[in-house]
Tab-separated table of C-alpha atoms in Angstrom:
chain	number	residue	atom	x	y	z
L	722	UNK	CA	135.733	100.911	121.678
L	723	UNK	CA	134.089	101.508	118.019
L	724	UNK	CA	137.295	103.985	117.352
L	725	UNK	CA	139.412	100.854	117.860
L	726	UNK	CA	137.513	98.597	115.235
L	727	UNK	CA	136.677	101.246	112.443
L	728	UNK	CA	139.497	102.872	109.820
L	729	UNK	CA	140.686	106.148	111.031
L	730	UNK	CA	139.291	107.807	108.175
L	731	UNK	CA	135.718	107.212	109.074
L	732	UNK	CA	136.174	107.732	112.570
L	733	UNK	CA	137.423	111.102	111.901
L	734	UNK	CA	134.207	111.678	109.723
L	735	UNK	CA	132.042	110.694	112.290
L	736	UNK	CA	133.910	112.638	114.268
L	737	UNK	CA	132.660	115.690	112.788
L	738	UNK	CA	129.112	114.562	112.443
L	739	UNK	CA	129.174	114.318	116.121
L	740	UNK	CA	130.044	117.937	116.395
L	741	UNK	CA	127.932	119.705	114.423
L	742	UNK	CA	125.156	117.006	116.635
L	743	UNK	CA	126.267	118.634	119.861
L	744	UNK	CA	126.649	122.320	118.288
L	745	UNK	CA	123.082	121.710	117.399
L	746	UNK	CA	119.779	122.516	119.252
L	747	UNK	CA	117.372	120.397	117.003
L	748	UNK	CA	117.912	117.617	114.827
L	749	UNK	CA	115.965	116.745	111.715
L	750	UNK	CA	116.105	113.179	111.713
L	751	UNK	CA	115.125	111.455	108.067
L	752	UNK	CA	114.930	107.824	107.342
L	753	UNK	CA	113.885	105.287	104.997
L	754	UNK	CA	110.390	104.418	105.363
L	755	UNK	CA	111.255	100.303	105.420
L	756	UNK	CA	112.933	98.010	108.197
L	757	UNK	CA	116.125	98.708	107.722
L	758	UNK	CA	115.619	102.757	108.156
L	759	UNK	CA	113.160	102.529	110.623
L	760	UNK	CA	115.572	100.698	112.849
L	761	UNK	CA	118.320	103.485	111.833
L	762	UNK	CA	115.329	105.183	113.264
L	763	UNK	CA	115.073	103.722	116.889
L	764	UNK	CA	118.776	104.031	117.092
L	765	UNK	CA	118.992	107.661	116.300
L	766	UNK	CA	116.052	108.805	117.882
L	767	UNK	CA	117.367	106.774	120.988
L	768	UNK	CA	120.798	108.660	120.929
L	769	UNK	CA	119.159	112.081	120.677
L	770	UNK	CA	116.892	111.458	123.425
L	771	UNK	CA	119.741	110.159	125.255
L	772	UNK	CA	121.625	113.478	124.589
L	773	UNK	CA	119.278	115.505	125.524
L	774	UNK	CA	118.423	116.568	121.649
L	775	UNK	CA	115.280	118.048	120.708
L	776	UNK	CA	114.365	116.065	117.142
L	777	UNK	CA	111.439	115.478	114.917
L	778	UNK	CA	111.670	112.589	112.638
L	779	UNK	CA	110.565	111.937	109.103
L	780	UNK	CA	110.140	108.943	106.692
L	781	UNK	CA	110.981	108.729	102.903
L	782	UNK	CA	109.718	107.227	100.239
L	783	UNK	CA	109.752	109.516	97.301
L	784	UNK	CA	113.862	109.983	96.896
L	785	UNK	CA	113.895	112.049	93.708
L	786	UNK	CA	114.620	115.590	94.175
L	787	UNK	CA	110.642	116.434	94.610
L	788	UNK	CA	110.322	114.273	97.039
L	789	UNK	CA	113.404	115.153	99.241
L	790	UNK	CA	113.024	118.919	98.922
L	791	UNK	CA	110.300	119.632	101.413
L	792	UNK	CA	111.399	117.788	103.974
L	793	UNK	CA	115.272	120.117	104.035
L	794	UNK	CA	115.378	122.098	107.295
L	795	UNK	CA	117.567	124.948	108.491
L	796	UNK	CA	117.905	122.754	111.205
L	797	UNK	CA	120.975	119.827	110.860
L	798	UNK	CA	119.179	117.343	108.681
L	799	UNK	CA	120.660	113.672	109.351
L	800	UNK	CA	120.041	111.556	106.659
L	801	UNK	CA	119.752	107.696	107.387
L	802	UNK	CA	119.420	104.281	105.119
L	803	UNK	CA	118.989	107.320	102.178
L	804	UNK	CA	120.857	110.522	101.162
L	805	UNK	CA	124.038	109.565	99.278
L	806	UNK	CA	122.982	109.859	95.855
L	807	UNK	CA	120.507	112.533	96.754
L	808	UNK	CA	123.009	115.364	98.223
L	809	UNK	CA	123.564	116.621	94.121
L	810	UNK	CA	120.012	117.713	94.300
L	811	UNK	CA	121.215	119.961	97.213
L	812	UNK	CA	125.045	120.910	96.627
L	813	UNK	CA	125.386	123.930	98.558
L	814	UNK	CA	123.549	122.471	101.693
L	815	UNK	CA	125.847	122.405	104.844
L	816	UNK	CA	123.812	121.539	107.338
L	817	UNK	CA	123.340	117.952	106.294
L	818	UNK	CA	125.167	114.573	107.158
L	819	UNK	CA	124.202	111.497	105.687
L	820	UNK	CA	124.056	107.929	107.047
L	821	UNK	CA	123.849	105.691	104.116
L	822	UNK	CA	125.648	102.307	102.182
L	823	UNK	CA	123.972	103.019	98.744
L	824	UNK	CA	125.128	103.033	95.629
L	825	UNK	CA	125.327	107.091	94.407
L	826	UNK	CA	126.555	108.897	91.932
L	827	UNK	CA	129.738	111.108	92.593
L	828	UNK	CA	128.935	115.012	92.884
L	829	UNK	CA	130.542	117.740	94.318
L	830	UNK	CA	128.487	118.851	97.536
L	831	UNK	CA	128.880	120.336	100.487
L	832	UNK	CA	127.370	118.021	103.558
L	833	UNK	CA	128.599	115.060	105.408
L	834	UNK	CA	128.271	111.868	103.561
L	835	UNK	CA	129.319	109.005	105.424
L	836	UNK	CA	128.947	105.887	103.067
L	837	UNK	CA	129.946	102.794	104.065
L	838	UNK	CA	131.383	102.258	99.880
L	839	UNK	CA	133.727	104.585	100.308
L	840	UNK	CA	135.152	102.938	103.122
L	841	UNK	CA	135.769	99.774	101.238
L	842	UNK	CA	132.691	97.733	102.870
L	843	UNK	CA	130.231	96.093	100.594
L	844	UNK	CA	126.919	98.084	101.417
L	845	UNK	CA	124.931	95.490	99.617
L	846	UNK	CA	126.160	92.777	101.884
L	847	UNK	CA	128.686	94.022	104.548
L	848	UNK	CA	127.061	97.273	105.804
L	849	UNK	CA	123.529	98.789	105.938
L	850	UNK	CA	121.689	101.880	107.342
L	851	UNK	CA	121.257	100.772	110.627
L	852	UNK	CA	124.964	99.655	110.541
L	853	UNK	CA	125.934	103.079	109.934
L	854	UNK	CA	123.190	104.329	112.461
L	855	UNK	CA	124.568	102.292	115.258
L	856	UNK	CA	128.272	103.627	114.315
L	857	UNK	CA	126.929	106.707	115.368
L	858	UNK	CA	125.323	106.389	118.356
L	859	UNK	CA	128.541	104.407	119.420
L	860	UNK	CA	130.727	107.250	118.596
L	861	UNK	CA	128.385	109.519	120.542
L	862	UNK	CA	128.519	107.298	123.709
L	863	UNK	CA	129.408	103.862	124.079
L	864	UNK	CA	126.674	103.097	126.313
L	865	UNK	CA	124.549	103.294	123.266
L	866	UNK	CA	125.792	99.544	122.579
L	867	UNK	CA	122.361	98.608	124.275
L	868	UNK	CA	121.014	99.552	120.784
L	869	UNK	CA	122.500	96.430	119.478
L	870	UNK	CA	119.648	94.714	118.888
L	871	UNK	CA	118.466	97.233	116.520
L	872	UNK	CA	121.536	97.144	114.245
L	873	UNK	CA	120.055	93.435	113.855
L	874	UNK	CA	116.906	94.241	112.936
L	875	UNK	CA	117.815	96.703	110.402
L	876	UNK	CA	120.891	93.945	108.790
L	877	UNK	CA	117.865	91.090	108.577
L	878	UNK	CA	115.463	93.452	107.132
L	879	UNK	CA	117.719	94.231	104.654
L	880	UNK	CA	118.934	90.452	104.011
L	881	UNK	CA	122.169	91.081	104.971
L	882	UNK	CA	122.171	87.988	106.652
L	883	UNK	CA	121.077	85.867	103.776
L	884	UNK	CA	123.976	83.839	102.923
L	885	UNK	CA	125.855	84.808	106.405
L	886	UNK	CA	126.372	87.414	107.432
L	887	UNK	CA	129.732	89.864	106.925
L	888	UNK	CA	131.667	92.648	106.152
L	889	UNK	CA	131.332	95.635	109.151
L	890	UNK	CA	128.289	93.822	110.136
L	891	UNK	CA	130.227	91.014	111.282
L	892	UNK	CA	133.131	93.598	112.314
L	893	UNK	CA	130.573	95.124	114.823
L	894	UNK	CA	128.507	91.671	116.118
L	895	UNK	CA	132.226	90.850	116.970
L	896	UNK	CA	132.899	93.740	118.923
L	897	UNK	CA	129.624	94.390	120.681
L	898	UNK	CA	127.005	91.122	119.913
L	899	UNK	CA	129.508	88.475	122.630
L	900	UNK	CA	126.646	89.360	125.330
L	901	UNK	CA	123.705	88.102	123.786
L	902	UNK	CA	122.480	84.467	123.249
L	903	UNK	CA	122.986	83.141	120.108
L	904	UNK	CA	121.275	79.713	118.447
L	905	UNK	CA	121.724	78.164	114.724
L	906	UNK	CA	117.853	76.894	114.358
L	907	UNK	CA	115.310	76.651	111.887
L	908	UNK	CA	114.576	80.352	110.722
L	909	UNK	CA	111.230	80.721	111.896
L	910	UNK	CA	109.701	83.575	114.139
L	911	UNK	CA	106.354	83.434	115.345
L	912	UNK	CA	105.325	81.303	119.083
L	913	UNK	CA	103.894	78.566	117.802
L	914	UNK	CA	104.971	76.139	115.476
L	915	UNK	CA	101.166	76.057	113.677
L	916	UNK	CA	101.716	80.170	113.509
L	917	UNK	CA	105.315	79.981	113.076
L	918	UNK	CA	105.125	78.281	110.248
L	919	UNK	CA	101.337	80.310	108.616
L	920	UNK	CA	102.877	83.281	109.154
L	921	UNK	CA	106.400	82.167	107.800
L	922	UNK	CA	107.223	84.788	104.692
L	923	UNK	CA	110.938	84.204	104.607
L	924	UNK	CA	111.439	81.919	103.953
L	925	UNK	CA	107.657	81.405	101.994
L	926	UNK	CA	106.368	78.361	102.020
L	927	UNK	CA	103.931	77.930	99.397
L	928	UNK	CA	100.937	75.931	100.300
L	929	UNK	CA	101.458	76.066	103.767
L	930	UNK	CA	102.339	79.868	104.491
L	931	UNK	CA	98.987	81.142	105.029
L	932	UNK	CA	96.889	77.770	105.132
L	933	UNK	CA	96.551	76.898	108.940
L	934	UNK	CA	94.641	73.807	108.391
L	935	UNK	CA	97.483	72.712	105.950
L	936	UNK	CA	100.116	73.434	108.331
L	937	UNK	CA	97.935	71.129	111.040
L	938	UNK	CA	98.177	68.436	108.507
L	939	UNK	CA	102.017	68.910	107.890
L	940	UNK	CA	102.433	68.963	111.556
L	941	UNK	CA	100.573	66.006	111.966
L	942	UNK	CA	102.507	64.335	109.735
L	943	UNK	CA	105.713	64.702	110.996
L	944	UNK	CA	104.595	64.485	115.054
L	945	UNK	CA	105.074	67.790	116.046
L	946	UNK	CA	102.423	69.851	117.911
L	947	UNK	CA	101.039	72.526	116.825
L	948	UNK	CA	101.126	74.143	119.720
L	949	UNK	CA	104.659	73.868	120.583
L	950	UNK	CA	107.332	76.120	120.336
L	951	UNK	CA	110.329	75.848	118.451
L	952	UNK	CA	112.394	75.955	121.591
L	953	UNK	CA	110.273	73.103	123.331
L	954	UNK	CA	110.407	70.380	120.438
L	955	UNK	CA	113.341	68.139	121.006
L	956	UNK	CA	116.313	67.590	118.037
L	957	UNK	CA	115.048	64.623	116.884
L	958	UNK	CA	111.798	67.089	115.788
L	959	UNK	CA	113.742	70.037	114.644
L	960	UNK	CA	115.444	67.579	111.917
L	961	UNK	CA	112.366	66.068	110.817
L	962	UNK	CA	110.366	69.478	110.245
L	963	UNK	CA	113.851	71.052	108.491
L	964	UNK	CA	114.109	68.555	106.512
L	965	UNK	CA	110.506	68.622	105.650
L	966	UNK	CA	110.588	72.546	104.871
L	967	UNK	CA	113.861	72.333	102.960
L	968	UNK	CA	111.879	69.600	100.748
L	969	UNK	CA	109.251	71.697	100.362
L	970	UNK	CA	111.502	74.640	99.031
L	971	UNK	CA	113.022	72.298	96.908
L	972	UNK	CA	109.839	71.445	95.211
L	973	UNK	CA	109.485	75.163	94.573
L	974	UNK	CA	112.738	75.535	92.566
L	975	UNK	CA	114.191	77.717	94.694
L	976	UNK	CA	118.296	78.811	94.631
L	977	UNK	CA	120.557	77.470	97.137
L	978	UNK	CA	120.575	80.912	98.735
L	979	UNK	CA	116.735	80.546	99.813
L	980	UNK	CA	117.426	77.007	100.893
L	981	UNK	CA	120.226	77.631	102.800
L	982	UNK	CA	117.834	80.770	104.680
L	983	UNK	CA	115.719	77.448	106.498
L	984	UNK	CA	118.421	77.884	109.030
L	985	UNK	CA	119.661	80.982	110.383
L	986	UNK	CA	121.323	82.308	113.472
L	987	UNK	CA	118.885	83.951	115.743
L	988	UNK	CA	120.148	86.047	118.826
L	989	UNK	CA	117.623	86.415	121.433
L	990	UNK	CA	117.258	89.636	123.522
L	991	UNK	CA	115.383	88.952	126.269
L	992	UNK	CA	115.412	92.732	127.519
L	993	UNK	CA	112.750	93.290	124.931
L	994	UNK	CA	110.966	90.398	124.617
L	995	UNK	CA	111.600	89.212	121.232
L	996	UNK	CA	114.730	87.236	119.177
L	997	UNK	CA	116.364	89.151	116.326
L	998	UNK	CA	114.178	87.686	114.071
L	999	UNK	CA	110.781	88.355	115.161
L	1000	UNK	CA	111.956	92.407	116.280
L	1001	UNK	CA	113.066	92.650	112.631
L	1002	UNK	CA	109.793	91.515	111.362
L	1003	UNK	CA	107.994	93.833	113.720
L	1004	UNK	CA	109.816	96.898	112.979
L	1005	UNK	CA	109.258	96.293	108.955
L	1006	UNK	CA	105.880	94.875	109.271
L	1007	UNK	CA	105.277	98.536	111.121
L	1008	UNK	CA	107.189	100.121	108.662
L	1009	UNK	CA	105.333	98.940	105.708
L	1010	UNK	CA	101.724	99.186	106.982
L	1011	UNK	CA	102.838	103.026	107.236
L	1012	UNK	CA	102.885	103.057	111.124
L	1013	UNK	CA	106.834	103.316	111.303
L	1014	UNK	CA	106.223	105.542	114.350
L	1015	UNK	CA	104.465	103.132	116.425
L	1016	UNK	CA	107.957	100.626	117.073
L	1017	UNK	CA	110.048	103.665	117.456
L	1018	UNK	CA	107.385	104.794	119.968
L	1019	UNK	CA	107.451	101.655	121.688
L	1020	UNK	CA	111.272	101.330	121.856
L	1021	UNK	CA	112.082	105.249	122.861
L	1022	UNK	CA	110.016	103.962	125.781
L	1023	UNK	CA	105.971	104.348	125.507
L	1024	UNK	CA	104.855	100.922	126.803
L	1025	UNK	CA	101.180	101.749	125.628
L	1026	UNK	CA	102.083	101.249	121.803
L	1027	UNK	CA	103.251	97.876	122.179
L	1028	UNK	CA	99.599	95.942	121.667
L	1029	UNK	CA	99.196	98.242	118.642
L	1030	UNK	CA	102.567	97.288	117.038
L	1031	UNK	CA	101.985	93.725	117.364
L	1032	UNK	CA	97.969	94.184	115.804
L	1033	UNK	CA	99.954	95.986	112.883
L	1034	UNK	CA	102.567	93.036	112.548
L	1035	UNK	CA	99.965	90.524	112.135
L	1036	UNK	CA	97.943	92.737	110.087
L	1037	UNK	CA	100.683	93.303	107.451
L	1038	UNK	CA	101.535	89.312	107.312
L	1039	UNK	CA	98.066	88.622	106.291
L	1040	UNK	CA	98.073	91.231	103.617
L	1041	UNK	CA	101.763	90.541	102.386
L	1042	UNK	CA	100.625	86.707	102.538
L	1043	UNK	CA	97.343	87.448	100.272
L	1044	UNK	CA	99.261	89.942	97.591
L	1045	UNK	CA	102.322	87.612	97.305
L	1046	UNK	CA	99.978	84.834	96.267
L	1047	UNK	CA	98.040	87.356	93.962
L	1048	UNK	CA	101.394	88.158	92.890
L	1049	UNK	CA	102.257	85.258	91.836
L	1050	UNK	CA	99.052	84.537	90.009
L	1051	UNK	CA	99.277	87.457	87.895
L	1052	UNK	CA	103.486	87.517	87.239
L	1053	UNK	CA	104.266	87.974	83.902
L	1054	UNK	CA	107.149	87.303	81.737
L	1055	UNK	CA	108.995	89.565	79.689
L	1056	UNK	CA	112.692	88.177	77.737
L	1057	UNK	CA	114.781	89.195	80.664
L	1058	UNK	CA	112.604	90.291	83.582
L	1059	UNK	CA	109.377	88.765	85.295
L	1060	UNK	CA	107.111	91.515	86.192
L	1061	UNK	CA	104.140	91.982	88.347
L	1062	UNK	CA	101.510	94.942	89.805
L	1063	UNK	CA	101.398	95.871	93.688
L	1064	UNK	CA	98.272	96.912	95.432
L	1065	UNK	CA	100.312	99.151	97.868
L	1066	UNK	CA	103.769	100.721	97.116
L	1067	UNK	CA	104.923	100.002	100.622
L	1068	UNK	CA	104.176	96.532	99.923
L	1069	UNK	CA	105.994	96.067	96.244
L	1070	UNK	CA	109.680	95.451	97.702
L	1071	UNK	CA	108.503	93.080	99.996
L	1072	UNK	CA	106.060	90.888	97.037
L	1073	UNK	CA	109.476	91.344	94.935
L	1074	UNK	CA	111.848	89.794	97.072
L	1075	UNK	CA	109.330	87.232	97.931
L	1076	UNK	CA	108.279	86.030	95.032
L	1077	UNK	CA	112.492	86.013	93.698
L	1078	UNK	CA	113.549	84.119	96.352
L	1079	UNK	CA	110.595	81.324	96.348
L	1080	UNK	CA	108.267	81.555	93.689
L	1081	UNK	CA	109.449	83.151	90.642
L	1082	UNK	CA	111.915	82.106	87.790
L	1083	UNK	CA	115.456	81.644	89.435
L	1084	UNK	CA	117.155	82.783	86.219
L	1085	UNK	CA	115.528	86.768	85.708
L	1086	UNK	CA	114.889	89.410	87.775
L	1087	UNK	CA	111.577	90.595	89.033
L	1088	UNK	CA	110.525	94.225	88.794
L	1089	UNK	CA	107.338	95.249	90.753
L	1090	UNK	CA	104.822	98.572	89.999
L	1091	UNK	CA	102.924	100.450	92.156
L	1092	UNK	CA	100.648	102.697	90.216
L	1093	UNK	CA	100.124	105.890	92.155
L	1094	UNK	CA	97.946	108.863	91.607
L	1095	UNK	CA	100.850	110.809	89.381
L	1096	UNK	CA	104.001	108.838	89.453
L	1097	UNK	CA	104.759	104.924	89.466
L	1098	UNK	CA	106.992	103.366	92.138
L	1099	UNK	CA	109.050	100.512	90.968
L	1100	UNK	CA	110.748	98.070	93.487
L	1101	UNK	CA	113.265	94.937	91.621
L	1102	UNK	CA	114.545	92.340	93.132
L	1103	UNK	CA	117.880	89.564	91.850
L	1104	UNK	CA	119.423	86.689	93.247
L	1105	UNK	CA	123.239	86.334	93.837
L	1106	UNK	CA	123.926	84.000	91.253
L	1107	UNK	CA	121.877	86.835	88.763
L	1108	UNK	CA	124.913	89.152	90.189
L	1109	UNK	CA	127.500	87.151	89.722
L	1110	UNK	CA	126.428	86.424	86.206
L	1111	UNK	CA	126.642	90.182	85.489
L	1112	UNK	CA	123.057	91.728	87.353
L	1113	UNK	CA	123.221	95.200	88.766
L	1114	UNK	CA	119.584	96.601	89.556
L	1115	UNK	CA	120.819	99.953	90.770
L	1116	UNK	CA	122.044	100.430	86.765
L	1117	UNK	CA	118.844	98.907	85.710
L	1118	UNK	CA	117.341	101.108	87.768
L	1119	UNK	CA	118.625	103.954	87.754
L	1120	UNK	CA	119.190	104.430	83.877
L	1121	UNK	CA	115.471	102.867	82.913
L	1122	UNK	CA	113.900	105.748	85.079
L	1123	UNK	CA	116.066	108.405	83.778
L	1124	UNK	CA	114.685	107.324	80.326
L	1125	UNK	CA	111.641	107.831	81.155
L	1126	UNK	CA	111.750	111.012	83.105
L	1127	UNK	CA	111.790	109.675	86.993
L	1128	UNK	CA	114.654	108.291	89.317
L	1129	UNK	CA	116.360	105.155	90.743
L	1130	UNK	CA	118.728	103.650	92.344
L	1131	UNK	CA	120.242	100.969	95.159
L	1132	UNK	CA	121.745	98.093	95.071
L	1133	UNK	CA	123.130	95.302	92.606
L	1134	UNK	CA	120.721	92.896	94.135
L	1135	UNK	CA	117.792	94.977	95.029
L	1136	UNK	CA	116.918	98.612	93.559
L	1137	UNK	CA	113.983	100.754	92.912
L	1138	UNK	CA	112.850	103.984	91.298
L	1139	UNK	CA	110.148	106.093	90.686
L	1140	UNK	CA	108.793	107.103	87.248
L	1141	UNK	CA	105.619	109.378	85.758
L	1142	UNK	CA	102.507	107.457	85.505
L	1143	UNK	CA	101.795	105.679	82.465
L	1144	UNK	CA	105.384	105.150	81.443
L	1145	UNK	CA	105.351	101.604	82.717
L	1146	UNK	CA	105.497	99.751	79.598
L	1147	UNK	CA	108.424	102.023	78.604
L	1148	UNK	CA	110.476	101.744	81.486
L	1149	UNK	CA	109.850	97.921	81.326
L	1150	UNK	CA	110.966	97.630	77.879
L	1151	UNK	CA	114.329	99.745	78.898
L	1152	UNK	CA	114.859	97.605	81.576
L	1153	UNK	CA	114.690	94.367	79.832
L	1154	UNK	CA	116.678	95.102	77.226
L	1155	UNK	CA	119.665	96.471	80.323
L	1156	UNK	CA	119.170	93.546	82.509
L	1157	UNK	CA	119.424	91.198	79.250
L	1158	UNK	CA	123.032	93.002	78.181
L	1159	UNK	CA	124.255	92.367	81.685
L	1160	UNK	CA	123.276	88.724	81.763
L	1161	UNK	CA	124.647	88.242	78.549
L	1162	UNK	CA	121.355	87.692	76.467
L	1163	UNK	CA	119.608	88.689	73.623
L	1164	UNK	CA	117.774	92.344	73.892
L	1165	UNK	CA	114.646	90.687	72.335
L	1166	UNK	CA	111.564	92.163	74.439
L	1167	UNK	CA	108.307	89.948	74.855
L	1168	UNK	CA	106.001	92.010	77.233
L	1169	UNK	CA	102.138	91.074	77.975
């Protein structure tokens, strides 16, 4: 039983979010627009169908006061992978609980924040949206523990499981993941191994990811088919082609954290079809080609979306593989930061964390824009090593945008924010100078 695993304290709180869930007619369901909310998503949307809830669910981007205002209801708002920081915008509002592991600043509000911080779990590492998601549609019935695999999806699309995985995360797969096939393999997700390894993005494997005649030639090097799977080439082969990759990343200068990601542990459901890996990809792929709606669809139970949602999954690995590249062609170097332009805000975290796990300078952060029609959306990315030296992005963030009129926030690893267009140069120069203090170096600014 979830009450038998969790602190009492947070029980009781979810407690009373479960209450005011059954008092209610209609639920206003609002997520995070990437993997890790639209996962909360499924799960949610699952439990309200489930209890017989009328719902209507919304995506967010914009998480500045603007951009959360219009989508309030008088109906009970829940608030999922978002809504923590965002509930001093909105003191007075009662009808609100919040699902979140974000940083936020303390306020005195009304609603129902349940953060997984003030619980004493890491939410950077330990605890995520769809962790808290799942939470709740365990408290509401434990036969929601089928949602499982969605809890995964949301933890690896927020790279909670880089570096192993922990905290309540590992709290929960304890409790409710025994039932499902687990493997320790080479962390790849597609069929096979000539796509597998084209379409890899995480890890990325520069030169090969995205170059299918290259990856015939690698193949052919090593002996391995490229039509096999990863399941039907023998141990002797798996060795060979990890060792191969891992060299590969090591040519790339990467940190030990993105070497150590050539292996993971994958946990296959075979109710749906996919591994843990390859539904996380789907759901984010979906999620940032703006067609979050089309896995939820899928997984609430409409069998006709499913050819679409794989079309949009291939479609967004082809254009996440072409702008990383592009990316990384046109990163530039400031004192502190690296810094690049994003052809699609959806697409900015993504090119961030690509390009600081694989491609960019190991020792700075990298700080994407995406220049919109009247604001800027800025997505950063760190390593681990950056945070232990001092890095927090969600400060970076969040005081850089304030600056400069907008807002951020997040994590100490990965944050973003949203500022007016045209203040770009600005914010980058605040930002430098911040991430330079916490890493201990000079607050000399060089910016191209």
């Amino acid at each position: 039983m979830i009450d038998d695993i969790l602190p009492a304290s947070m029980v009781d709180k979810y407690r009373q979010a479960l209450d005011l869930i059954k008092e209610s007619k209609y639920l206003k369901i609002i997520t995070h627009y990437d993997g890790d909310g639209t996962s909360s998503a499924i799960i949610l949307t699952s439990m309200a169908k489930r209890m017989g809830k009328k719902f209507h669910l919304t995506y967010v981007k914009d998480l500045s006061q603007n951009g959360i205002r219009p989508l309030l209801s008088d109906d009970l708002v829940i608030f999922a992978d978002a809504g923590s920081d965002q509930l001093r915008f909105f003191p007075d509002a009662e009808n609100i609980i919040v699902l979140d592991h974000h940083f936020y600043q303390k306020s005195n509000y009304k609603a129902l924040n349940i953060n997984a911080r003030d619980f004493g779990y890491d939410g950077t590492r330990g605890a995520c949206g769809s962790t808290m998601a799942y939470i709740m549609a365990l408290i509401a019935n434990e036969e929601n523990a089928d949602l499982f695999p969605f809890f995964m999806s949301g933890l690896i699309a927020d790279k909670q499981d880089l570096g192993g995985i922990s905290g309540l995360n590992q709290v929960i797969i304890d409790a409710y993941g025994f039932k499902y096939k687990k493997e320790r393999t080479i962390n790849l997700e597609a069929q096979s191994m000539l796509d597998s390894i084209t379409y890899s993005t995480d890890p990325f494997f520069e030169g090969l990811t995205g170059y299918p005649d290259k990856v015939k030639t690698f193949l052919a090097d090593i002996e391995i088919s490229p039509d096999a799977t990863l399941n039907e080439i023998n141990e002797e082969q798996k060795k060979k082609l990890a060792n191969a990759l891992s060299t590969l990343l090591l040519k790339q200068r990467v940190g030990l954290e993105a070497l150590a990601y050539i292996e993971n542990d994958i946990y296959y459901f075979d109710e749906l079809g996919y591994n843990s890996k390859q539904l996380s990809s789907i759901v984010d792929g979906n999620g940032k080609m703006g067609q979050n709606s089309v896995p939820v669809a899928y997984f609430l139970g409409y069998q006709s979306f499913k050819d679409e949602m794989e079309k949009n999954w291939k479609m967004f690995k082809t254009k996440l593989i072409d702008y990383v590249y592009r990316a990384k062609s046109e990163l530039f170097p400031g004192k502190n930061v690296s810094y690049f332009y994003a052809p699609e805000s959806e697409m900015a975290g993504a090119i961030s964390g690509i390009l600081m796990l694989y491609l960019a300078d190991q020792t700075r952060p990298v700080i994407g824009f995406s220049v919109g029609k009247e604001d800027t959306k800025v997505s950063s990315r760190g390593t681990r090593k950056q945070v232990n030296r001092g890095l927090n992005l969600s400060i970076v963030m969040r005081e850089a945008s304030q600056a400069v009129g907008g807002t951020g926030g997040g994590h100490d690893i990965a944050a973003g924010a949203v500022i007016p267009k045209g203040r770009e140069m600005q914010f980058l120069e605040i930002a430098d100078k911040i991430v330079g203090t916490q890493l201990g170096q000079k607050n000399e600014t060089v910016l191209n």
